[in-house]
């Protein structure tokens, strides 16, 4: 009867399942997910830097660890990439230009931080700096990944040494500490602005899509 026919059909279908195409579900990791991961890393570094900066400024001592200390930027501090750009001008740049500026800035800032890591006198602070440098290196690589996923070329040339050849060392301890102070201050501003950049960018790029792919097996 009809019931026996249906049962026979189901048995035949089950016996031939290995020969049927397999339906696989896979997530394509595209620009959207790369941007989201970079945004998350930027926010993590913001949080990490708040703790590191407080510890390092206490290491420098007064007046650098005083809340109201806000000195003018010296000419020596110009070696560190400045984030003090008019926001309207910054937002008027293309996505490619902003990403390239972030990539170059963090590459240079990383060089300066690695110099600090070799100069501090406490093991705990060296450990914190080394951990932060590793995270910042991950951010540089992540920004490079975003640029590649969007079809943008990476900025040409290496980041370069922290100081150009012939640049004299700080003439005294206070000016050396001032260089370190401005390095942390600029890094905080870069991370704050980068978080906003990637937050806007992830709204422009659709998230990763889930695609269904047929893989023929046995045919």
Coordinates of C-alpha atoms in Angstrom, one line a residue:
X1 CA 0.0 0.0 0.0
X2 CA 0.9 3.6 0.2
X3 CA 2.6 3.2 3.6
X4 CA 4.8 0.4 2.4
X5 CA 5.8 2.5 -0.6
X6 CA 6.7 5.5 1.5
X7 CA 8.8 3.2 3.9
X8 CA 10.6 1.7 0.9
X9 CA 11.4 5.1 -0.5
X10 CA 12.8 6.4 2.8
X11 CA 15.0 3.3 3.2
X12 CA 16.4 3.8 -0.3
X13 CA 17.1 7.5 0.4
X14 CA 18.9 6.7 3.7
X15 CA 21.1 4.1 2.0
X16 CA 22.2 6.6 -0.7
X17 CA 22.9 9.5 1.6
X18 CA 26.7 9.2 1.3
X19 CA 26.3 9.8 -2.5
X20 CA 24.2 13.0 -2.0
X21 CA 25.9 16.4 -2.2
X22 CA 26.9 17.6 1.3
X23 CA 25.5 20.9 2.4
X24 CA 28.2 22.9 4.2
X25 CA 27.7 26.1 6.0
X26 CA 30.8 28.3 6.3
X27 CA 31.4 31.9 7.3
X28 CA 33.6 34.0 5.0
X29 CA 35.9 36.2 7.0
X30 CA 35.8 39.5 5.1
X31 CA 36.4 43.2 5.7
X32 CA 33.5 43.5 8.1
X33 CA 34.8 41.1 10.6
X34 CA 38.4 42.4 10.2
X35 CA 37.2 45.9 11.0
X36 CA 35.2 44.7 14.0
X37 CA 38.2 42.9 15.4
X38 CA 40.4 45.9 14.9
X39 CA 37.9 48.1 16.6
X40 CA 37.7 45.7 19.6
X41 CA 41.5 45.7 19.8
X42 CA 41.7 49.5 19.7
X43 CA 39.2 49.7 22.6
X44 CA 41.2 47.1 24.5
X45 CA 44.4 49.1 24.0
X46 CA 42.7 52.2 25.2
X47 CA 41.8 50.4 28.5
X48 CA 45.2 48.9 28.8
X49 CA 47.0 52.2 28.2
X50 CA 45.1 53.9 31.0
X51 CA 46.6 51.6 33.5
X52 CA 50.0 51.6 31.9
X53 CA 50.1 55.4 31.6
X54 CA 49.3 55.8 35.3
X55 CA 52.0 53.4 36.3
X56 CA 54.6 55.0 34.0
X57 CA 53.8 58.6 35.1
X58 CA 54.2 57.5 38.7
X59 CA 57.6 56.1 37.7
X60 CA 58.5 59.4 36.2
X61 CA 57.5 61.2 39.4
X62 CA 56.3 64.8 39.9
X63 CA 55.2 66.9 38.2
X64 CA 54.5 64.3 35.5
X65 CA 52.1 62.3 37.7
X66 CA 50.1 65.3 38.8
X67 CA 46.6 65.4 37.3
X68 CA 46.8 69.1 36.3
X69 CA 50.2 68.8 34.6
X70 CA 49.7 70.1 31.1
X71 CA 52.9 71.4 29.6
X72 CA 53.3 73.0 26.2
X73 CA 54.6 70.6 23.5
X74 CA 58.3 71.1 23.0
X75 CA 60.1 70.9 19.6
X76 CA 61.8 67.7 20.7
X77 CA 58.4 66.0 21.1
X78 CA 57.6 66.6 17.4
X79 CA 59.5 63.4 16.6
X80 CA 56.5 61.4 17.8
X81 CA 53.6 61.5 15.3
X82 CA 51.0 64.0 16.5
X83 CA 47.3 63.3 16.5
X84 CA 46.4 66.9 16.9
X85 CA 44.7 67.3 13.5
X86 CA 41.4 69.3 13.0
X87 CA 38.6 66.7 13.3
X88 CA 36.7 68.1 10.3
X89 CA 39.9 67.9 8.2
X90 CA 40.5 64.3 9.5
X91 CA 37.0 63.2 8.7
X92 CA 37.3 64.7 5.2
X93 CA 40.1 62.3 4.3
X94 CA 39.3 59.1 2.4
X95 CA 39.2 55.8 4.3
X96 CA 42.4 54.8 2.7
X97 CA 44.2 57.9 3.8
X98 CA 43.0 57.6 7.4
X99 CA 44.0 53.9 7.5
X100 CA 47.4 54.6 6.1
X101 CA 47.9 57.4 8.6
X102 CA 47.0 55.1 11.5
X103 CA 49.2 52.3 10.2
X104 CA 52.2 54.7 9.9
X105 CA 51.6 56.4 13.3
X106 CA 51.3 53.1 15.3
X107 CA 54.4 51.7 13.5
X108 CA 56.4 54.7 14.7
X109 CA 54.9 54.8 18.1
X110 CA 55.7 51.2 18.6
X111 CA 59.4 51.9 17.9
X112 CA 59.4 54.6 20.6
X113 CA 57.7 52.3 23.1
X114 CA 60.2 49.6 22.5
X115 CA 63.0 52.0 23.4
X116 CA 61.2 52.8 26.6
X117 CA 60.9 49.1 27.4
X118 CA 64.7 48.9 27.4
X119 CA 65.2 52.0 29.6
X120 CA 62.9 51.6 32.6
X121 CA 64.4 50.4 35.8
X122 CA 61.7 48.1 37.3
X123 CA 60.9 44.6 36.2
X124 CA 57.1 45.1 36.6
X125 CA 57.0 48.2 34.4
X126 CA 59.1 46.4 31.8
X127 CA 56.7 43.5 31.8
X128 CA 53.7 45.9 31.3
X129 CA 55.4 47.8 28.5
X130 CA 56.4 44.5 26.8
X131 CA 52.8 43.3 27.0
X132 CA 51.5 46.6 25.6
X133 CA 54.0 46.6 22.8
X134 CA 52.8 43.1 21.8
X135 CA 49.2 44.3 21.7
X136 CA 50.2 47.4 19.7
X137 CA 52.1 45.2 17.2
X138 CA 48.9 43.2 16.9
X139 CA 47.0 46.5 16.1
X140 CA 49.5 47.4 13.4
X141 CA 49.0 44.0 11.8
X142 CA 45.2 44.2 12.2
X143 CA 45.1 47.6 10.4
X144 CA 47.2 46.1 7.6
X145 CA 44.7 43.3 7.4
X146 CA 41.8 45.8 7.1
X147 CA 43.6 47.7 4.3
X148 CA 44.3 44.5 2.4
X149 CA 40.7 43.3 2.8
X150 CA 39.5 46.6 1.4
X151 CA 41.9 46.5 -1.5
X152 CA 44.2 49.3 -0.2
X153 CA 48.0 49.0 -0.5
X154 CA 50.1 49.2 2.7
X155 CA 52.2 52.4 3.1
X156 CA 55.5 51.9 1.4
X157 CA 58.8 51.8 3.4
X158 CA 59.6 50.7 6.9
X159 CA 58.5 52.7 9.9
X160 CA 62.1 53.9 10.5
X161 CA 64.1 54.3 13.7
X162 CA 62.6 56.3 16.6
X163 CA 65.0 59.2 16.0
X164 CA 66.6 60.2 12.7
X165 CA 70.4 59.8 12.5
X166 CA 72.2 62.7 14.2
X167 CA 69.3 63.6 16.5
X168 CA 70.9 64.4 19.9
X169 CA 69.7 62.7 23.1
X170 CA 67.8 64.7 25.6
X171 CA 70.3 67.1 27.3
X172 CA 68.9 66.4 30.7
X173 CA 66.6 64.0 32.6
X174 CA 63.7 66.4 32.7
X175 CA 63.5 66.8 28.9
X176 CA 63.8 63.0 28.5
X177 CA 60.8 62.5 30.8
X178 CA 59.0 65.2 28.8
X179 CA 59.5 63.1 25.7
X180 CA 58.1 60.1 27.4
X181 CA 55.1 62.1 28.7
X182 CA 54.2 63.4 25.2
X183 CA 54.7 59.9 23.7
X184 CA 52.0 58.5 26.1
X185 CA 49.7 61.6 25.5
X186 CA 49.9 61.3 21.8
X187 CA 49.3 57.5 21.9
X188 CA 46.1 58.1 24.0
X189 CA 44.8 60.6 21.5
X190 CA 45.6 58.3 18.5
X191 CA 43.7 55.4 20.2
X192 CA 40.7 57.5 21.0
X193 CA 40.4 58.8 17.5
X194 CA 41.1 55.4 15.9
X195 CA 38.3 53.8 17.9
X196 CA 36.0 56.4 16.4
X197 CA 37.4 55.8 12.9
X198 CA 36.8 52.0 13.1
X199 CA 33.4 52.4 14.6
X200 CA 32.3 54.6 11.7
X201 CA 34.0 52.3 9.2
X202 CA 32.3 49.1 10.5
X203 CA 28.9 50.8 9.9
X204 CA 29.9 51.4 6.2
X205 CA 31.1 47.9 5.5
X206 CA 28.5 45.0 5.9
X207 CA 29.3 42.3 8.3
X208 CA 30.5 38.9 7.2
X209 CA 27.9 36.9 5.4
X210 CA 27.0 33.2 5.9
X211 CA 27.1 31.4 2.7
X212 CA 25.9 27.9 1.8
X213 CA 28.2 25.9 -0.4
X214 CA 27.5 22.5 -2.1
X215 CA 30.3 20.1 -2.2
X216 CA 29.6 17.2 -4.5
X217 CA 30.7 13.9 -3.2
X218 CA 30.4 10.6 -5.0
X219 CA 29.4 12.1 -8.3

